[in-house]
Short mmCIF file of C-alpha atoms in Angstrom, two decimals:
data_model
loop_
_atom_site.label_atom_id
_atom_site.label_comp_id
_atom_site.label_asym_id
_atom_site.label_seq_id
_atom_site.Cartn_x
_atom_site.Cartn_y
_atom_site.Cartn_z
CA MET A 175 125.44 59.17 -89.98
CA ALA A 176 127.89 57.27 -91.64
CA ASN A 177 126.26 54.60 -92.63
CA GLY A 178 123.90 57.15 -94.17
CA PHE A 179 126.56 58.58 -96.48
CA LYS A 180 127.79 55.03 -96.58
CA ALA A 181 124.34 54.31 -98.23
CA LYS A 182 124.37 57.22 -100.31
CA ILE A 183 127.33 56.72 -101.78
CA GLN A 184 127.19 53.16 -102.69
CA LYS A 185 123.62 54.12 -104.20
CA MET A 186 125.10 56.68 -106.50
CA GLY A 187 128.12 54.66 -107.84
CA GLY A 188 125.02 51.53 -108.31
CA PHE A 189 123.59 53.82 -109.94
CA LEU A 190 126.36 54.01 -112.48
CA SER A 191 127.74 50.14 -112.05
CA GLY A 192 123.48 49.05 -113.09
CA MET A 193 123.71 51.28 -116.42
CA VAL A 194 127.15 49.21 -117.70
CA MET A 195 126.86 46.18 -115.82
CA PRO A 196 123.40 44.87 -118.16
CA ASN A 197 125.41 45.72 -120.81
CA ILE A 198 128.55 44.23 -120.19
CA GLY A 199 127.68 41.29 -122.58
CA ALA A 200 127.04 43.86 -125.40
CA LEU A 201 131.24 44.92 -124.44
CA ILE A 202 132.78 42.02 -124.44
CA ALA A 203 131.21 41.10 -127.84
CA TRP A 204 132.64 43.77 -129.17
CA GLY A 205 135.78 43.32 -126.87
CA ILE A 206 136.16 39.96 -128.95
CA PHE A 207 134.86 41.23 -132.21
CA THR A 208 137.67 43.87 -131.96
CA SER A 209 140.40 41.90 -131.35
CA LEU A 210 139.07 38.88 -133.68
CA PHE A 211 138.23 41.49 -137.16
CA LEU A 212 140.72 44.88 -136.32
CA GLU A 213 143.93 45.59 -138.19
CA THR A 214 145.97 44.37 -135.97
CA GLY A 215 143.83 41.70 -134.61
CA TYR A 216 143.85 38.36 -134.60
CA PHE A 217 142.22 37.96 -137.76
CA PRO A 218 142.62 41.20 -139.77
CA ASN A 219 139.34 41.48 -141.68
CA ALA A 220 138.82 44.83 -143.21
CA LYS A 221 135.55 44.03 -143.98
CA LEU A 222 134.51 43.14 -140.60
CA ALA A 223 135.91 45.93 -138.88
CA GLU A 224 133.54 48.04 -140.32
CA VAL A 225 131.39 47.54 -137.68
CA ILE A 226 132.86 48.37 -134.18
CA GLY A 227 132.98 52.03 -135.31
CA PRO A 228 129.63 52.13 -135.15
CA THR A 229 129.26 49.52 -132.21
CA LEU A 230 131.22 52.13 -130.16
CA LYS A 231 129.91 55.24 -131.66
CA PHE A 232 126.19 54.36 -131.60
CA LEU A 233 124.81 51.09 -130.08
CA ILE A 234 127.21 51.58 -126.72
CA PRO A 235 125.99 54.65 -124.91
CA LEU A 236 123.22 53.68 -126.61
CA LEU A 237 122.44 50.60 -124.48
CA PHE A 238 123.67 52.71 -121.72
CA ALA A 239 121.31 55.09 -122.40
CA TYR A 240 118.26 52.64 -122.64
CA THR A 241 118.91 51.12 -119.08
CA GLY A 242 119.69 54.43 -117.16
CA GLY A 243 116.62 55.99 -118.29
CA HIS A 244 114.81 52.14 -117.73
CA THR A 245 116.16 52.59 -114.28
CA VAL A 246 114.83 56.31 -113.80
CA TYR A 247 110.88 55.23 -115.78
CA GLY A 248 110.12 52.17 -116.91
CA ARG A 249 110.23 51.40 -120.41
CA ARG A 250 108.97 54.74 -121.52
CA GLY A 251 111.42 56.27 -119.48
CA ALA A 252 113.99 53.47 -121.27
CA VAL A 253 112.03 55.47 -125.08
CA ALA A 254 113.00 58.79 -123.99
CA GLY A 255 116.31 58.55 -123.21
CA THR A 256 117.92 56.34 -125.69
CA VAL A 257 115.70 59.15 -128.05
CA ALA A 258 117.88 62.44 -126.38
CA THR A 259 121.20 60.42 -126.44
CA ILE A 260 121.52 60.19 -129.56
CA GLY A 261 121.36 63.68 -130.90
CA VAL A 262 125.15 63.57 -128.08
CA ILE A 263 125.84 61.46 -130.22
CA VAL A 264 125.60 62.69 -133.68
CA GLY A 265 126.34 65.63 -132.29
CA SER A 266 130.22 64.40 -131.37
CA ASP A 267 133.77 63.26 -132.57
CA VAL A 268 134.33 61.32 -129.31
CA THR A 269 132.87 58.18 -128.16
CA MET A 270 129.59 59.85 -125.78
CA MET A 271 130.17 56.64 -123.22
CA ILE A 272 128.70 59.52 -120.72
CA GLY A 273 126.57 61.24 -122.77
CA GLY A 274 124.62 58.06 -122.92
CA MET A 275 125.07 57.56 -118.92
CA VAL A 276 123.83 61.20 -118.66
CA MET A 277 121.16 61.77 -121.57
CA GLY A 278 119.14 58.29 -121.02
CA PRO A 279 118.14 59.25 -116.81
CA LEU A 280 118.22 62.84 -117.91
CA GLY A 281 115.08 62.78 -120.97
CA ALA A 282 113.44 59.53 -118.50
CA TRP A 283 113.72 61.95 -115.69
CA ILE A 284 112.01 64.81 -118.02
CA ILE A 285 109.07 62.56 -119.14
CA LYS A 286 108.10 61.05 -116.30
CA GLN A 287 108.16 65.39 -114.68
CA VAL A 288 105.81 66.06 -118.08
CA ASP A 289 103.57 62.46 -117.84
CA LYS A 290 103.24 64.29 -113.90
CA ILE A 291 101.59 67.18 -115.56
CA PHE A 292 99.27 65.46 -117.90
CA ASP A 293 97.62 63.08 -115.11
CA GLY A 294 94.48 62.80 -114.57
CA HIS A 295 93.94 65.64 -117.22
CA VAL A 296 93.22 63.52 -120.32
CA LYS A 297 90.35 63.11 -120.99
CA PRO A 298 89.43 58.64 -121.59
CA GLY A 299 90.01 57.37 -125.42
CA LEU A 300 93.33 59.84 -125.80
CA GLU A 301 95.76 58.65 -123.49
CA MET A 302 97.61 56.95 -126.33
CA LEU A 303 97.13 60.46 -128.47
CA VAL A 304 98.57 62.43 -125.83
CA ASP A 305 101.18 59.62 -124.96
CA ASN A 306 102.89 59.66 -127.67
CA PHE A 307 102.77 63.34 -128.86
CA SER A 308 103.95 64.38 -125.02
CA LEU A 309 107.24 62.11 -125.77
CA GLY A 310 107.23 62.61 -128.73
CA ILE A 311 108.05 66.48 -128.75
CA VAL A 312 109.74 65.85 -125.35
CA GLY A 313 112.47 63.71 -127.71
CA ALA A 314 112.45 66.76 -130.35
CA ILE A 315 113.84 69.03 -128.11
CA MET A 316 115.58 66.55 -126.19
CA MET A 317 117.62 65.65 -128.93
CA ILE A 318 118.05 69.39 -130.67
CA LEU A 319 119.60 70.44 -127.18
CA GLY A 320 121.42 67.98 -127.08
CA TYR A 321 123.39 67.80 -130.34
CA MET A 322 124.30 71.73 -129.94
CA ILE A 323 124.35 72.27 -126.36
CA VAL A 324 124.73 69.64 -123.93
CA THR A 325 127.32 67.62 -126.55
CA PRO A 326 130.34 70.32 -126.65
CA ILE A 327 130.30 69.61 -122.90
CA PHE A 328 130.51 65.94 -122.40
CA SER A 329 132.65 66.50 -125.39
CA GLY A 330 134.62 68.79 -123.43
CA ILE A 331 134.44 66.96 -119.94
CA THR A 332 135.11 63.67 -122.71
CA SER A 333 138.87 65.39 -123.74
CA VAL A 334 139.18 66.47 -119.48
CA LEU A 335 139.20 62.73 -118.70
CA THR A 336 141.14 62.04 -121.54
CA VAL A 337 143.53 64.57 -121.11
CA ALA A 338 143.98 63.76 -117.40
CA VAL A 339 144.76 59.81 -118.00
CA ASP A 340 147.13 60.81 -120.58
CA PHE A 341 148.56 62.70 -118.00
CA LEU A 342 149.31 59.73 -115.39
CA VAL A 343 149.76 57.00 -118.03
CA SER A 344 153.08 59.27 -119.52
CA HIS A 345 154.09 60.40 -116.28
CA SER A 346 154.21 57.37 -114.68
CA LEU A 347 151.38 57.69 -112.27
CA ILE A 348 148.26 55.47 -113.23
CA PRO A 349 149.98 52.76 -110.93
CA LEU A 350 149.14 55.14 -108.22
CA THR A 351 145.39 54.64 -108.62
CA GLU A 352 145.05 51.57 -106.61
CA ILE A 353 145.79 53.03 -103.50
CA PHE A 354 142.45 54.57 -103.57
CA VAL A 355 141.09 51.69 -105.35
CA VAL A 356 141.70 49.28 -103.12
CA PRO A 357 140.04 50.60 -99.78
CA GLY A 358 136.46 51.56 -102.04
CA GLN A 359 136.78 48.11 -103.37
CA VAL A 360 136.75 46.75 -99.13
CA LEU A 361 133.46 49.29 -98.98
CA PHE A 362 131.90 47.20 -102.13
CA LEU A 363 132.05 49.91 -104.43
CA ASN A 364 134.19 47.49 -106.63
CA ASN A 365 131.76 47.75 -109.43
CA ALA A 366 130.72 51.36 -109.04
CA ILE A 367 134.31 52.07 -109.54
CA ASN A 368 135.63 49.55 -112.57
CA HIS A 369 131.79 49.95 -113.89
CA GLY A 370 131.21 53.85 -112.90
CA ILE A 371 134.46 55.22 -113.85
CA PHE A 372 137.05 53.41 -115.66
CA THR A 373 135.23 50.94 -118.03
CA PRO A 374 133.87 54.09 -119.65
CA LEU A 375 137.80 56.14 -120.27
CA ALA A 376 138.99 52.98 -120.73
CA ILE A 377 136.30 51.70 -123.91
CA GLU A 378 137.58 55.31 -125.61
CA GLN A 379 141.03 54.71 -124.75
CA ALA A 380 140.57 50.84 -126.73
CA ALA A 381 138.83 52.53 -129.74
CA GLU A 382 142.13 54.53 -130.47
CA THR A 383 144.61 51.71 -129.78
CA GLY A 384 142.76 49.09 -129.04
CA LYS A 385 143.06 47.41 -125.66
CA SER A 386 143.27 50.13 -122.73
CA ILE A 387 145.17 49.39 -119.35
CA LEU A 388 142.45 51.02 -117.23
CA TYR A 389 139.71 47.73 -118.08
CA LEU A 390 143.30 46.64 -115.38
CA ILE A 391 143.30 49.18 -112.58
CA GLU A 392 140.57 47.81 -110.20
CA ALA A 393 139.20 43.61 -112.43
CA ASN A 394 143.26 42.56 -111.58
CA GLY A 395 141.35 39.91 -109.10
CA GLY A 396 145.47 38.63 -109.06
CA MET A 397 146.17 41.68 -105.86
CA TRP A 398 142.83 39.54 -103.94
CA ALA A 399 143.61 36.06 -105.50
CA GLY A 400 147.55 36.63 -103.01
CA LEU A 401 145.80 37.76 -100.04
CA VAL A 402 143.32 34.85 -99.58
CA LEU A 403 145.84 32.65 -100.19
CA ALA A 404 148.15 33.81 -98.10
CA PHE A 405 145.51 33.18 -95.92
CA CYS A 406 145.65 29.62 -97.03
CA VAL A 407 149.23 29.39 -95.57
CA PHE A 408 149.53 32.10 -92.57
CA GLY A 409 146.23 32.00 -91.70
CA LYS A 410 144.70 31.10 -87.88
CA GLY A 411 140.97 29.16 -87.00
CA MET A 412 138.12 30.03 -89.43
CA ALA A 413 140.34 32.29 -91.58
CA LYS A 414 142.14 29.27 -92.36
CA LYS A 415 139.68 27.05 -92.85
CA SER A 416 137.77 28.61 -95.54
CA ALA A 417 140.51 30.78 -97.88
CA PRO A 418 140.78 27.67 -99.56
CA GLY A 419 137.44 27.94 -101.19
CA ALA A 420 137.48 31.52 -101.37
CA ALA A 421 140.20 31.61 -103.33
CA ILE A 422 139.13 28.99 -106.07
CA ILE A 423 135.67 31.59 -105.94
CA GLN A 424 138.61 34.07 -106.68
CA ILE A 425 141.01 32.98 -109.25
CA ILE A 426 138.32 30.78 -111.46
CA GLY A 427 135.30 32.95 -110.69
CA GLY A 428 136.21 35.93 -110.09
CA ILE A 429 134.10 37.51 -108.07
CA GLY A 430 135.84 39.77 -105.26
CA GLU A 431 133.28 39.93 -102.42
CA VAL A 432 134.35 36.44 -101.06
CA SER A 433 137.57 38.23 -100.88
CA PHE A 434 137.17 41.48 -99.12
CA PRO A 435 136.05 40.62 -96.04
CA TYR A 436 139.51 38.53 -95.63
CA ALA A 437 140.92 42.05 -95.56
CA LEU A 438 138.99 44.01 -91.89
CA ILE A 439 139.98 40.56 -90.38
CA LYS A 440 143.40 42.47 -90.09
CA PRO A 441 142.56 45.85 -91.86
CA ILE A 442 147.17 46.44 -91.92
CA THR A 443 146.03 43.17 -94.83
CA ILE A 444 144.81 45.70 -97.18
CA LEU A 445 148.21 46.45 -97.85
CA GLY A 446 148.78 43.76 -99.69
CA PRO A 447 146.03 43.89 -102.80
CA MET A 448 147.08 47.23 -102.48
CA LEU A 449 151.37 47.29 -103.41
CA GLY A 450 150.60 43.97 -105.28
CA GLY A 451 147.42 46.66 -107.42
CA VAL A 452 150.74 49.02 -108.02
CA ALA A 453 152.97 46.56 -108.79
CA ALA A 454 150.78 44.71 -111.76
CA VAL A 455 149.59 48.58 -113.15
CA PHE A 456 153.18 49.57 -112.94
CA TRP A 457 153.85 46.26 -115.22
CA PHE A 458 151.11 47.21 -117.59
CA GLN A 459 152.56 50.60 -118.22
CA ILE A 460 155.80 49.54 -118.67
CA MET A 461 155.48 45.72 -120.99
CA ASP A 462 151.59 48.29 -122.94
CA GLY A 463 149.97 45.86 -121.21
CA GLY A 464 146.12 46.17 -121.57
CA ALA A 465 142.87 44.60 -122.14
CA VAL A 466 140.12 44.74 -125.05
CA ALA A 467 137.30 44.76 -123.29
CA ALA A 468 135.61 44.92 -119.76
CA VAL A 469 137.17 42.11 -117.50
CA SER A 470 133.81 40.97 -115.82
CA PRO A 471 134.65 39.36 -113.83
CA GLY A 472 137.77 39.68 -112.72
CA SER A 473 138.86 36.17 -112.87
CA LEU A 474 142.13 34.72 -114.14
CA ILE A 475 140.08 32.80 -117.63
CA MET A 476 138.27 36.61 -117.93
CA LEU A 477 141.97 38.60 -118.64
CA ILE A 478 142.97 35.63 -121.12
CA VAL A 479 139.75 36.03 -123.26
CA MET A 480 140.17 39.74 -123.00
CA SER A 481 144.32 40.27 -123.94
CA PRO A 482 144.67 41.48 -127.28
CA LYS A 483 146.69 39.80 -130.12
CA GLY A 484 150.46 39.71 -128.55
CA LYS A 485 149.52 41.07 -125.07
CA LEU A 486 148.21 37.40 -123.22
CA PHE A 487 151.71 36.71 -121.34
CA VAL A 488 152.16 40.28 -120.46
CA ASN A 489 148.79 40.69 -119.05
CA VAL A 490 148.98 36.71 -116.83
CA MET A 491 152.21 37.91 -115.52
CA GLY A 492 149.86 41.08 -114.24
CA TYR A 493 147.66 38.35 -112.47
CA LEU A 494 150.54 36.74 -111.56
CA ILE A 495 152.36 39.92 -109.97
CA ALA A 496 149.54 41.43 -108.15
CA THR A 497 148.89 37.78 -106.31
CA VAL A 498 152.77 37.53 -105.58
CA VAL A 499 153.27 40.43 -104.57
CA SER A 500 149.98 40.57 -102.39
CA PHE A 501 150.64 37.79 -100.86
CA ALA A 502 153.81 38.21 -99.93
CA VAL A 503 153.03 41.51 -97.43
CA THR A 504 149.66 40.31 -96.35
CA ALA A 505 151.79 37.16 -95.49
CA PHE A 506 154.73 39.08 -93.81
CA PHE A 507 151.37 40.81 -91.07
CA LEU A 508 149.98 37.19 -91.08
CA MET A 509 153.09 35.43 -89.15
CA ARG A 510 153.76 38.46 -86.71
CA ASP A 511 149.98 38.66 -85.68
CA LYS A 512 150.34 36.71 -82.55
CA THR A 513 146.25 36.73 -82.15
CA PRO A 514 145.01 33.34 -80.32
CA GLU A 515 144.26 30.69 -82.55
CA GLU A 516 140.85 31.07 -81.74
CA ASP A 517 140.79 34.59 -81.16
CA GLN A 518 141.34 35.11 -85.04
CA GLU A 519 138.04 36.14 -85.65
CA VAL A 520 137.45 39.53 -82.73
CA ALA A 521 136.72 42.12 -85.31
CA GLY A 522 133.53 40.31 -85.64
CA ILE A 523 133.95 38.37 -89.15
CA ASP A 524 133.17 34.98 -89.04
CA MET A 525 134.44 33.47 -92.57
CA SER A 526 132.63 29.89 -91.97
CA GLN A 527 130.77 31.19 -94.85
CA PHE A 528 132.95 28.94 -97.06
CA VAL A 529 132.91 26.41 -95.29
CA GLU A 530 130.13 23.80 -94.83
CA SER A 531 128.31 24.07 -91.47
CA HIS A 532 125.84 21.31 -89.21
CA SER A 533 125.03 22.24 -86.10
CA ALA A 534 125.32 19.48 -83.20
CA PRO A 535 123.19 17.85 -81.32
CA GLY A 536 121.20 19.86 -79.37
CA GLU A 537 123.05 22.92 -80.96
CA GLU A 538 120.71 25.89 -81.56
CA LYS A 539 122.00 26.85 -85.47
CA LYS A 540 123.56 30.70 -86.28
CA ALA A 541 120.66 33.00 -85.91
CA ALA A 542 120.95 35.10 -89.24
CA PRO A 543 121.37 39.01 -87.91
CA ALA A 544 118.27 40.14 -89.08
CA ASP A 545 115.25 41.85 -87.46
CA THR A 546 113.82 39.32 -85.43
CA THR A 547 110.07 41.05 -86.03
CA LEU A 548 108.79 40.22 -89.87
CA PRO A 549 105.31 40.48 -90.98
CA LYS A 550 103.24 37.31 -91.74
CA LYS A 551 103.40 37.50 -95.29
CA GLU A 552 102.60 34.76 -97.91
CA VAL A 553 106.25 34.63 -99.47
CA LYS A 554 106.20 34.42 -103.01
CA LYS A 555 109.23 35.56 -104.51
CA VAL A 556 112.93 36.87 -102.49
CA ALA A 557 115.14 38.65 -103.56
CA PHE A 558 118.52 38.91 -103.03
CA ALA A 559 119.96 41.27 -103.45
CA CYS A 560 124.46 42.74 -104.64
CA ASP A 561 125.55 46.41 -105.32
CA ALA A 562 125.42 44.95 -108.68
CA GLY A 563 122.81 42.35 -108.48
CA MET A 564 125.45 40.32 -110.34
CA GLY A 565 128.06 38.00 -108.81
CA SER A 566 127.83 37.41 -104.49
CA SER A 567 124.00 37.53 -104.84
CA ALA A 568 123.74 35.38 -107.61
CA MET A 569 125.68 32.63 -105.67
CA GLY A 570 123.68 32.90 -102.15
CA ALA A 571 120.80 33.17 -103.98
CA SER A 572 121.65 29.75 -105.60
CA MET A 573 122.15 28.43 -101.67
CA LEU A 574 119.10 30.11 -100.57
CA LYS A 575 116.91 28.24 -102.41
CA THR A 576 118.75 24.43 -102.18
CA GLN A 577 117.73 25.78 -98.13
CA LEU A 578 114.17 26.74 -99.78
CA ASN A 579 113.71 23.66 -101.14
CA LYS A 580 115.34 21.38 -98.40
CA ILE A 581 111.88 22.75 -95.42
CA GLY A 582 109.59 21.94 -99.00
CA MET A 583 109.24 26.18 -99.77
CA PHE A 584 109.95 26.17 -103.84
CA ILE A 585 109.37 29.85 -104.02
CA ASP A 586 110.78 32.51 -106.78
CA VAL A 587 114.35 33.30 -105.73
CA ASN A 588 116.40 36.21 -107.68
CA HIS A 589 119.50 37.73 -107.21
CA VAL A 590 118.89 41.60 -108.33
CA SER A 591 121.15 44.79 -107.76
CA ILE A 592 120.38 46.53 -105.04
CA HIS A 593 119.67 49.42 -106.98
CA GLN A 594 116.53 47.99 -109.20
CA ILE A 595 114.92 45.46 -106.82
CA PRO A 596 111.36 44.68 -107.75
CA GLU A 597 107.61 45.90 -106.93
CA ASP A 598 106.67 42.39 -106.49
CA ILE A 599 109.20 41.13 -103.98
CA ASP A 600 108.06 39.82 -101.18
CA VAL A 601 111.38 40.07 -98.81
CA ILE A 602 114.95 41.43 -99.41
CA VAL A 603 118.30 38.95 -97.79
CA THR A 604 121.87 41.86 -99.11
CA ASN A 605 125.02 41.98 -97.07
CA GLU A 606 125.20 43.95 -94.30
CA ASN A 607 128.00 46.07 -95.55
CA LEU A 608 124.75 46.87 -97.84
CA TYR A 609 122.05 46.90 -95.65
CA GLU A 610 121.66 50.81 -95.40
CA ALA A 611 121.42 50.70 -98.77
CA ALA A 612 118.76 48.50 -99.31
CA LYS A 613 116.40 49.20 -97.25
CA ASN A 614 116.46 52.59 -98.68
CA SER A 615 115.53 51.19 -102.35
CA ALA A 616 113.36 48.03 -100.64
CA PRO A 617 109.47 49.31 -101.63
CA ALA A 618 107.66 49.93 -98.73
CA GLY A 619 106.30 47.17 -96.95
CA VAL A 620 109.10 44.78 -98.17
CA PRO A 621 111.27 43.59 -94.87
CA VAL A 622 114.52 43.73 -95.29
CA ILE A 623 117.16 40.78 -93.56
CA ALA A 624 120.64 41.26 -93.39
CA ILE A 625 123.23 38.11 -93.86
CA GLU A 626 126.55 38.61 -92.59
CA ASN A 627 128.25 35.32 -94.24
CA PHE A 628 126.55 35.47 -97.57
CA LEU A 629 127.96 31.32 -98.16
CA ASP A 630 127.44 29.97 -94.51
CA ALA A 631 124.97 27.39 -95.41
CA ALA A 632 124.56 27.59 -91.42
CA GLU A 633 122.73 31.05 -91.97
CA GLN A 634 121.11 30.73 -94.87
CA ALA A 635 118.82 27.68 -93.56
CA ALA A 636 117.97 30.28 -91.10
CA ILE A 637 116.77 32.47 -92.95
CA ALA A 638 115.39 29.93 -95.33
CA GLN A 639 113.65 28.91 -91.53
CA LYS A 640 113.14 32.64 -90.91
CA ILE A 641 110.73 32.63 -94.22
CA LYS A 642 108.62 29.93 -93.78
CA ASP A 643 108.25 31.24 -90.24
CA MET A 644 106.70 34.55 -92.29
CA SER A 645 105.06 32.67 -94.88
CA GLU A 646 103.49 30.53 -92.64
#
């Protein structure tokens, strides 16, 4: 029951972040443009700055709406959702990020229900006419309702959320949000928290001030860099050996999924990133730090790129403060740990994914924690799935493809979100923490293989062999 509830939370959060993550590039483009040509930017230009407002008011919400609509009902849903959103945008004086994230999927769902009504009742030759007119009529109605009725509701919600954020900032309470954010990250809800909650609010704030501290609450990778660096020095066994590789990926690549499992080896160490995050956000608050756009992935490099004029030192120091505090707190608990060297993985978490594994002669390769009875079928496409489909899954897919090529299987291996798995996939591979959510989202009859450590070469090789055995 707990796994089912967790899967539902992941699905809801994944759906929200799924509207934002594919459009991060557009947000970064807007952020760079703003940091360069805004009145307070590096190269102020009043003419070019005219692009900033319309991009934020129209382009970003419509992209969210299109993506959400497409998730619900393909391209037809995307068009319906986008049309439904324009009325909300035009009717409001505030940026309608929330409007786009609600009206996009809603418009798609409505046209999907309308299509079901007409299904099987349209005479041959009139399908295109009915499809176009039904979408046009529904779209027009949604535009009117959005402009007249929905806009005041969403404007009120946005205003309440803005007031709540302003209250937290003005009363120096916003650093305490890390107490709730960090445990959510460990449960692989990091993308849902960042892009489903903070990013839409941060965009609104950045539109007014040119930057937002909300971009740096979840995305400050320094708090997790400190944790894995502490394991580099004070860890034991495989955790210590694997930590340097994880630290490099965390700091340079900004992929937090490689760091979260370390906190589960000794759960008390979660206080390290938690207190590191609190200290960093407190620093950002008193020094007026913030980013111009989403820091995604949460790497030090991306933080530097997204820092506005005059705030580079403040933001980098915030990263370092999070790292140092997290390192110190984690190190304190690790030094007091009396677990024997060879037993640190007693919690059931093998951190060997960052150590190249080779089986000794006669030693069986590590078996993947997956269903042993997989159906025989021709395998042409494999999906490596994670929450957002852009971070850990991209790395895992690359490694799995390499292992498949080694055994003579040259097939497509794509990285996808567990919430948007294509229908033409033959096999799905996902982290065991996301296994239930992946099973619920998988097309009927498509097997799901759980992988304990998505960067463990031996486990990847075992899964590659399992896929080859299926295909044979």
